[in-house]
Short mmCIF file of C-alpha atoms in Angstrom, two decimals:
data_model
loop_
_atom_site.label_atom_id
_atom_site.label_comp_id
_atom_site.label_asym_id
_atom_site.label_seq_id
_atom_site.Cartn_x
_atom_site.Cartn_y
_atom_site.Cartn_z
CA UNK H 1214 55.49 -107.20 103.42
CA UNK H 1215 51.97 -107.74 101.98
CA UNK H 1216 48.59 -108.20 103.08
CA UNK H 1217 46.89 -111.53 101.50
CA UNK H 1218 42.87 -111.30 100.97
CA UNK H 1219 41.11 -114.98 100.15
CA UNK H 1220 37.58 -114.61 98.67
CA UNK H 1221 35.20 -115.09 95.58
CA UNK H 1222 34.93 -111.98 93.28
CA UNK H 1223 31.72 -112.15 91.37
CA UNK H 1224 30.15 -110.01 88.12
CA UNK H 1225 27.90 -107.38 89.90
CA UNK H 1226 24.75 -106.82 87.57
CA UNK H 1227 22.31 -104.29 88.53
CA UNK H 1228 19.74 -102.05 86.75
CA UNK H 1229 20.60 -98.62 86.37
CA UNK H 1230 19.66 -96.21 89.11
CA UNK H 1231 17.00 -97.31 91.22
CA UNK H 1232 15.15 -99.07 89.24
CA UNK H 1233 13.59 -102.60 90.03
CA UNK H 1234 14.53 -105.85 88.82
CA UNK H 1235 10.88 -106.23 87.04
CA UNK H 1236 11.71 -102.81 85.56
CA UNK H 1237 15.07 -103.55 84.29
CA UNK H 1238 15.43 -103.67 80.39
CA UNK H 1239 18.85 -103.29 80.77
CA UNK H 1240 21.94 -103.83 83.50
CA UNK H 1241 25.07 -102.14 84.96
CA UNK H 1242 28.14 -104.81 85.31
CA UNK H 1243 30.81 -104.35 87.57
CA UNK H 1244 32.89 -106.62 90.03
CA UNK H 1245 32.35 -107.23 93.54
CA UNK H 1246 33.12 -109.75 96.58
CA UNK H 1247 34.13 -109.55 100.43
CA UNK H 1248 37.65 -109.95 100.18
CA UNK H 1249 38.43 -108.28 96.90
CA UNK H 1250 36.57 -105.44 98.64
CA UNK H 1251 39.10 -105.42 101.10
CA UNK H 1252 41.95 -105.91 98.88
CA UNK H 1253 41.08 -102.62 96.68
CA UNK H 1254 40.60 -100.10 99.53
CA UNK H 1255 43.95 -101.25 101.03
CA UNK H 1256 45.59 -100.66 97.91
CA UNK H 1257 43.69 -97.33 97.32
CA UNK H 1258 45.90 -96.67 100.66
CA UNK H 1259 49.19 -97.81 99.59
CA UNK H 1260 48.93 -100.94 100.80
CA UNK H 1261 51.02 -103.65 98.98
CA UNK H 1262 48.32 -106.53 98.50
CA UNK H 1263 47.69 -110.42 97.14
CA UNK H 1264 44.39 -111.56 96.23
CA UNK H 1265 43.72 -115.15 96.36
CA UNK H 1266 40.31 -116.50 94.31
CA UNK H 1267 39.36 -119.02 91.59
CA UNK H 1268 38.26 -117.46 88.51
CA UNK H 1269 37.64 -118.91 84.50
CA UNK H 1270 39.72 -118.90 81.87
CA UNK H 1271 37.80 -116.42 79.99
CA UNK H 1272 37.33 -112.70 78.70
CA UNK H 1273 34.46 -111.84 81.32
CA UNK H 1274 37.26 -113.08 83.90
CA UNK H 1275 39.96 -111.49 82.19
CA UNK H 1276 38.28 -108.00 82.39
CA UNK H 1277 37.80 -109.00 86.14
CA UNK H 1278 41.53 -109.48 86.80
CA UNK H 1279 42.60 -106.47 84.96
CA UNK H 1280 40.01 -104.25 87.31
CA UNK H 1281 41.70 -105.48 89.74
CA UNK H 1282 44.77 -104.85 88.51
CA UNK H 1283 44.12 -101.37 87.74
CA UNK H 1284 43.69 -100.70 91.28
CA UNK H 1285 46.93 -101.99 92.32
CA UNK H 1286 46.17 -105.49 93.83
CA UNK H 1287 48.57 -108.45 92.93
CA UNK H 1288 46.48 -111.03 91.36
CA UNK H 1289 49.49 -113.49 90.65
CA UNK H 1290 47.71 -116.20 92.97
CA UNK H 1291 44.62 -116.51 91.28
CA UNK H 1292 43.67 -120.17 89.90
CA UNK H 1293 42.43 -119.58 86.14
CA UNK H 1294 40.68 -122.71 84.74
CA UNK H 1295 37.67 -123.75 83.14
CA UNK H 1296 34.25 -123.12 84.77
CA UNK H 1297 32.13 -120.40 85.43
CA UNK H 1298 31.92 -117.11 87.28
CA UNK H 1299 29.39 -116.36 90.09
CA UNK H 1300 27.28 -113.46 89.73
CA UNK H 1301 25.33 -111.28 91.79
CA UNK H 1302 21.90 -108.87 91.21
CA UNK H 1303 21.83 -105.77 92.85
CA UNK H 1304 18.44 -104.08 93.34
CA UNK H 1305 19.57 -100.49 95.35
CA UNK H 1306 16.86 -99.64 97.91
CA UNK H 1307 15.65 -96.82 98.40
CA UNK H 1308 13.93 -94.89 101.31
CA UNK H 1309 11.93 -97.41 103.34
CA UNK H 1310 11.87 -100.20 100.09
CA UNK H 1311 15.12 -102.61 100.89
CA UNK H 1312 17.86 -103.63 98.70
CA UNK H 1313 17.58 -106.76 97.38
CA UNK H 1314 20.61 -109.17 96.39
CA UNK H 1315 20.17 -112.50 94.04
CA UNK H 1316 23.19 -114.75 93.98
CA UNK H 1317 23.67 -116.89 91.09
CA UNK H 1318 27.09 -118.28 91.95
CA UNK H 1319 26.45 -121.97 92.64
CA UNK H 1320 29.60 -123.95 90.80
CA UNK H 1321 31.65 -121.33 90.20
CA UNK H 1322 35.62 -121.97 89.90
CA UNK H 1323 36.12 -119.86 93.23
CA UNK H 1324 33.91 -122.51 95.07
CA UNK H 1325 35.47 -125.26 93.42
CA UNK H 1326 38.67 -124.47 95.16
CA UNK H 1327 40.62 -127.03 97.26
CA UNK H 1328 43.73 -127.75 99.15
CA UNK H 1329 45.23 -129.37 96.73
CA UNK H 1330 44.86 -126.16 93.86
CA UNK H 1331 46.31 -123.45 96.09
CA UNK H 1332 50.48 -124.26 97.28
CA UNK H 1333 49.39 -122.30 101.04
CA UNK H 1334 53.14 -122.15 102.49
CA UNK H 1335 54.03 -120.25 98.92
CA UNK H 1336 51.31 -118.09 98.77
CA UNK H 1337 51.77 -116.85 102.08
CA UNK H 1338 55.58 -116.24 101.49
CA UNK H 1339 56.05 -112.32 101.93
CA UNK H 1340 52.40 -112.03 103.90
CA UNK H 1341 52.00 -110.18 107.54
CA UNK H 1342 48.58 -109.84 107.57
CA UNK H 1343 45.88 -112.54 106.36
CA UNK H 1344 42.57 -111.37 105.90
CA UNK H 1345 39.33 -114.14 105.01
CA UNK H 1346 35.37 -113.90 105.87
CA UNK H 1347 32.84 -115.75 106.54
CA UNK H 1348 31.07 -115.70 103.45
CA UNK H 1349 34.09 -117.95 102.15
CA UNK H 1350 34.12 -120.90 104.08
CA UNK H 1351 30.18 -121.15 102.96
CA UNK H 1352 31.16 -121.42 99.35
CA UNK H 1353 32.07 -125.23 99.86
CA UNK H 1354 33.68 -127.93 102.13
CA UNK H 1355 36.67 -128.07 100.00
CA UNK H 1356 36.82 -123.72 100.74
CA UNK H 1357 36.02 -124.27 103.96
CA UNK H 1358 39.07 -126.85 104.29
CA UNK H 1359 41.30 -124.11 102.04
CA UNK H 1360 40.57 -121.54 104.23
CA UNK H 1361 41.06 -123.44 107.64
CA UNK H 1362 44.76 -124.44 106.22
CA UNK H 1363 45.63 -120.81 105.43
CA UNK H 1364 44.51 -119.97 108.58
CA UNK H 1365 46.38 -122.25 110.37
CA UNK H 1366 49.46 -121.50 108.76
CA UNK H 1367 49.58 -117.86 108.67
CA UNK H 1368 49.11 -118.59 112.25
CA UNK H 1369 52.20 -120.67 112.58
CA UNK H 1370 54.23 -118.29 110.53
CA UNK H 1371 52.90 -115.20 113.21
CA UNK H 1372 51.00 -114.07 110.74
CA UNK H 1373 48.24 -111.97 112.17
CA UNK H 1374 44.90 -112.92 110.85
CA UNK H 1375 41.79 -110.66 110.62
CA UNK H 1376 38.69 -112.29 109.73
CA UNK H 1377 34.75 -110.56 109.23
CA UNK H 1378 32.68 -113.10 110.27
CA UNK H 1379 29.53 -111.83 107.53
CA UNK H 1380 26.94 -114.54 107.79
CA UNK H 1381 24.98 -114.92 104.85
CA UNK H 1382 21.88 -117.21 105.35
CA UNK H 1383 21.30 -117.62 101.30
CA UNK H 1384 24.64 -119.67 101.61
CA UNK H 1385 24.36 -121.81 104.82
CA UNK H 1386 22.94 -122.23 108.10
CA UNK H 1387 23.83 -120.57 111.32
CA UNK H 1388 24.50 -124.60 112.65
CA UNK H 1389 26.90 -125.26 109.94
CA UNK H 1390 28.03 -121.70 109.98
CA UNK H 1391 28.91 -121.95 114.05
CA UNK H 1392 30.23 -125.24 113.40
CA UNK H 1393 32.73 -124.19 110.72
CA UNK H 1394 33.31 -120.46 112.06
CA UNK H 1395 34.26 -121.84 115.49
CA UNK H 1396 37.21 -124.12 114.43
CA UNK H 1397 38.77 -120.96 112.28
CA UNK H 1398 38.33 -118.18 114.86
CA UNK H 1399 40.67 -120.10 117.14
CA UNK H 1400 43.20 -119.12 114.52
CA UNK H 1401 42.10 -115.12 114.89
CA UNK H 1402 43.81 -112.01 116.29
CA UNK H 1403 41.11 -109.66 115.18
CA UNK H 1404 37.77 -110.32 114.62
CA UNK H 1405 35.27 -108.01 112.96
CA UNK H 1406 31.66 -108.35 112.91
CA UNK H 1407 28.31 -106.46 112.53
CA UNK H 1408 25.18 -105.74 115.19
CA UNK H 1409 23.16 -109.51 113.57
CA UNK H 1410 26.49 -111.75 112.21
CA UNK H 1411 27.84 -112.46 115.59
CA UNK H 1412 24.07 -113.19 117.18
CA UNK H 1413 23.30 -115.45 113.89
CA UNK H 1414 26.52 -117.12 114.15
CA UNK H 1415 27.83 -117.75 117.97
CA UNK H 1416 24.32 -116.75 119.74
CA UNK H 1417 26.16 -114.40 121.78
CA UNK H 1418 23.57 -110.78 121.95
CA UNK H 1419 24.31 -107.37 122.89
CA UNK H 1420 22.06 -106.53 125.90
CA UNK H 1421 20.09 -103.23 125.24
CA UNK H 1422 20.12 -103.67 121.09
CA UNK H 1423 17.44 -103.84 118.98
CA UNK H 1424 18.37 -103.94 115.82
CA UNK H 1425 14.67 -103.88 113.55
CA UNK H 1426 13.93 -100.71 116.10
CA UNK H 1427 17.76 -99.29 115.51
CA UNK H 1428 18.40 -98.95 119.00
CA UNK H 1429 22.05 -100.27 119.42
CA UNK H 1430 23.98 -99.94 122.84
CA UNK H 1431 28.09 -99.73 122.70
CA UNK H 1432 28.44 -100.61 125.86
CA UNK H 1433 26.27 -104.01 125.13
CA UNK H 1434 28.59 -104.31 122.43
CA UNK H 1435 31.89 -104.28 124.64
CA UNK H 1436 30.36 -107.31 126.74
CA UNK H 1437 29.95 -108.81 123.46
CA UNK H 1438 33.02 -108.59 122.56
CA UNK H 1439 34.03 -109.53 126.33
CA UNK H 1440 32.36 -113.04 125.58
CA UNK H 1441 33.81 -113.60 122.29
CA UNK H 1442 37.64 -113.28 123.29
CA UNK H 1443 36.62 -115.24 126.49
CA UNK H 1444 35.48 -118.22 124.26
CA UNK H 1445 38.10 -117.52 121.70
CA UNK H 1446 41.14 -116.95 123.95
CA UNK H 1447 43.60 -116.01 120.71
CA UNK H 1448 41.03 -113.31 119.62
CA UNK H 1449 43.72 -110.13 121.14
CA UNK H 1450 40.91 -107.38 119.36
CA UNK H 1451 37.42 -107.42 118.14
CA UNK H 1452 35.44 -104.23 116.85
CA UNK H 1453 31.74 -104.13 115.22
CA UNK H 1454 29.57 -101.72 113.17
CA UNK H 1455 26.45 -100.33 114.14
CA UNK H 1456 24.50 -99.41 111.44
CA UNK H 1457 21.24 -97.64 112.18
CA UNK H 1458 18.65 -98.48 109.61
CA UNK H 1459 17.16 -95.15 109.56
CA UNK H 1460 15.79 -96.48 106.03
CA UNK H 1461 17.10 -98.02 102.96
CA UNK H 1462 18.33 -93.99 102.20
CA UNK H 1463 19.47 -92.54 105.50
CA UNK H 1464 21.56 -94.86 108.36
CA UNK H 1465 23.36 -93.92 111.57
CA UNK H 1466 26.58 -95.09 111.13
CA UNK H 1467 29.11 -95.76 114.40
CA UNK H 1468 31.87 -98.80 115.75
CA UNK H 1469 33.35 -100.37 118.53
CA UNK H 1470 36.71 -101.97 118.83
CA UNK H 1471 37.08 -103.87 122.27
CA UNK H 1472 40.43 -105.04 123.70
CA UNK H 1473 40.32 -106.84 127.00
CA UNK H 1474 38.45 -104.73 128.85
CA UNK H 1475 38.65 -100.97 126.98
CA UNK H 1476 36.05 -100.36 124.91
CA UNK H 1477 36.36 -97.74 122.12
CA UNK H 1478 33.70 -95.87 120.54
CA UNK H 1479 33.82 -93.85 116.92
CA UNK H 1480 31.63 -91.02 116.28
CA UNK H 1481 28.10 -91.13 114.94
CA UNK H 1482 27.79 -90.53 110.88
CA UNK H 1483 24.35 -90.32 109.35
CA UNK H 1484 24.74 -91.41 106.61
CA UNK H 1485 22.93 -90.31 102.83
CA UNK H 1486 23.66 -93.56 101.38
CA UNK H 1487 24.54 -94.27 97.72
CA UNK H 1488 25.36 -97.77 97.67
CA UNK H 1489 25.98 -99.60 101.68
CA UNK H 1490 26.97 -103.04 99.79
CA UNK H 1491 30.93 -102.82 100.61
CA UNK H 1492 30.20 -100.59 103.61
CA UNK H 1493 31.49 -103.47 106.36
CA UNK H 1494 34.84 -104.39 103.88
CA UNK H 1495 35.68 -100.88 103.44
CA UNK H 1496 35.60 -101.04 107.54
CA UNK H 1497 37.38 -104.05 107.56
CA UNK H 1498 40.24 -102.64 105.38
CA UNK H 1499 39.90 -99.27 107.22
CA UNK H 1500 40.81 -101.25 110.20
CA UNK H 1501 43.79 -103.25 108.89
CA UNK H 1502 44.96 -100.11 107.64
CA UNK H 1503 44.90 -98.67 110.79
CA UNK H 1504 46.31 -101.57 113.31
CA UNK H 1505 48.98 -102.24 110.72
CA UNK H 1506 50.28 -98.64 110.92
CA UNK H 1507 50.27 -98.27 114.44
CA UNK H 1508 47.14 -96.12 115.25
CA UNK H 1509 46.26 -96.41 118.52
CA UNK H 1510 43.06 -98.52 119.05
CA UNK H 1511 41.11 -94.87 119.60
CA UNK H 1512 42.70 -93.38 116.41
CA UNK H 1513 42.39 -97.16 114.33
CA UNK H 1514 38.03 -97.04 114.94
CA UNK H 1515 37.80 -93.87 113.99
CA UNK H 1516 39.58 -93.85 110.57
CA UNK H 1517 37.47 -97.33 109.98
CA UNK H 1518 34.34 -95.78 110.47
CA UNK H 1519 35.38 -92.99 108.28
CA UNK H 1520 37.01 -95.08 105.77
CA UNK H 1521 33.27 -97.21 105.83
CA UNK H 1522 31.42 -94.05 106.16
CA UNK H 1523 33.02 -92.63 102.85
CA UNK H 1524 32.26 -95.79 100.92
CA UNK H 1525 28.89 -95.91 101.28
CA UNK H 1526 28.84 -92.95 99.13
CA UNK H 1527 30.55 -94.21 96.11
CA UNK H 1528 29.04 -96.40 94.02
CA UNK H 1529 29.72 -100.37 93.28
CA UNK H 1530 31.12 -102.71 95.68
CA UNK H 1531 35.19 -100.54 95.68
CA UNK H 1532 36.06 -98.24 97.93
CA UNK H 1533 37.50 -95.42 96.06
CA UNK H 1534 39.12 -93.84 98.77
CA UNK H 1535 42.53 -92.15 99.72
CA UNK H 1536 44.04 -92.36 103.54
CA UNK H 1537 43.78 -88.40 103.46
CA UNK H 1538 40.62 -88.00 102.69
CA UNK H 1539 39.69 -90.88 105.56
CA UNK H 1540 41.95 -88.41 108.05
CA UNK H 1541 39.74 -85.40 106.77
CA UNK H 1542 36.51 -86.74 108.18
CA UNK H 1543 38.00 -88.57 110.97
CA UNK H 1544 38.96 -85.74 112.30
CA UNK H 1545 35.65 -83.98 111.62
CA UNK H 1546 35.66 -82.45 108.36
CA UNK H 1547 32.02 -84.04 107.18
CA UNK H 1548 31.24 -80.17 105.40
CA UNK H 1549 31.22 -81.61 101.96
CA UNK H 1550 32.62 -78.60 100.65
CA UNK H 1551 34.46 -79.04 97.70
CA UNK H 1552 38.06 -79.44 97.61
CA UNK H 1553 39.78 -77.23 95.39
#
């Protein structure tokens, strides 16, 4: 049985290094989105995963799939037509100067998608586990409708369905995103969010938290997370990342996952960072990794963490990572030492 992802994959650009965009005379391209985030690192695991997106019918796109291929994800239910590609600009931060991220993506073939492009009772055919964010109901109205179907129906079909609820404020606005985000969480068994997305998104803060300061409390995450499965009664799990923002260079690193009343805490990483974008899919995918197998919810928050922790020292958006060397730091080999 497979795990289905549904997202927009875009063409990372970035300059080399650490430079800035004014001083870029030249840029690094590789691929990049939520969801295909999610689908790699569960294949890097053995996973057997579907990738649903939109993408052109040409070369750039075509270089895009076979990435994606490479990696061992099943891109047999991606809509090729006409149209464009989105993009993204990375500028890597560094120390206290913050990354910066430019979207160009407006009319791409991914947000063009619509109910009636996508046959959502055959492309869930052979799926236990759907897995969507919130970053793609914001592409469009006709996404947001896609994505609400597929919902629905893996739901119908007891399919479990994980969703990240990553608010991004360059794509809508925390009215329309609550609107929108409200109706598909009802269709949700796990829920994953972040220490900002779920205060942008549903109002609902964790008491004791700042996040600017980097002061984050677990235990004002677990009444969080006691709020959100009491307003979303099908919600059965719901973890978050902390991420101390040391700087742009050096984060603490830590999750919860809450279920009814237990709360479960990883351990603390700090974190040398490389690249963080990816950091909360590689957790995501850590996580369905881990439920999916039958880790207990103690053992599943851990290897997430680990999983997440790992990424964020690998450059682009992927998660190169294998399940053993997630195990190796979960259970507290962080040494470094090479592995001969």
């Amino acid at each position: 049985m497979a795990i289905l992802t549904f997202g927009e994959i875009m063409l990372r650009l970035q300059p080399f290094g650490y430079k800035r965009f004014m001083q870029a005379e030249a840029y690094e391209a590789v691929y990049g989105g939520g969801e295909a985030n999610v689908a790699v690192s569960l294949a890097q695991m053995g996973e057997q995963v579907k990738y649903l997106t939109g993408l052109p019918d040409n070369r750039i796109a075509d270089k895009c799939v076979n990435v994606l291929r490479g990696f061992g994800v099943d891109t047999g239910a991606i809509v090729r037509r006409s149209g464009r590609m989105g993009i993204y600009f990375c500028e890597k931060g560094c120390a206290q100067r913050a990354s910066e991220i430019i979207y160009d993506r407006a009319g791409s073939v991914a947000a063009g998608l619509t109910l009636a492009d996508v046959d959502v009772n055959a492309v869930l055919d052979g799926v236990e586990w759907f897995h969507v964010t919130g970053i793609t109901p914001a592409l469009s109205d006709g996404v947001a409708e896609l994505t609400l179907a597929l919902a629905k129906a893996a739901k119908e079909k007891g399919i479990t369905v994980s969703c990240d609820i990553n608010y991004r404020k360059k794509l809508w606005s925390r009215e329309k995103a609550n609107k929108v985000m409200t109706e598909l969480v009802k269709y949700v068994d796990v829920l994953i969010s972040n220490e900002e997305d779920v205060k942008d998104v549903f109002g609902i803060q964790a008491e004791g938290s700042d996040i600017t300061g980097g002061r984050l409390s677990a235990e004002g995450y677990g009444k969080v997370a006691r709020e959100v499965m009491k307003r979303f009664p099908g919600v059965k799990k719901t973890a978050f990342t902390l991420r101390e923002s040391i700087s742009a260079s050096v984060n603490g690193w830590s999750a919860v996952l809450c279920e009814g009343e237990s709360v479960f805490k990883s351990k603390n990483y700090v974190i040398d960072i490389v690249d963080r974008v990816g950091g909360g899919d590689s957790f995501g995918a850590g996580l369905i990794y881990a439920l999916k197998n039958g880790y207990s919810n103690a053992e599943a928050i851990e290897f997430a963490t680990a999983a997440s922790c790992i990424k964020q020292t690998v450059e682009g958006d992927f998660n190169i990572v294998t399940v053993a060397e997630v195990k190796r730091l979960a259970e507290g080999d962080g040494s470094g030492r090479i592995q001969r």
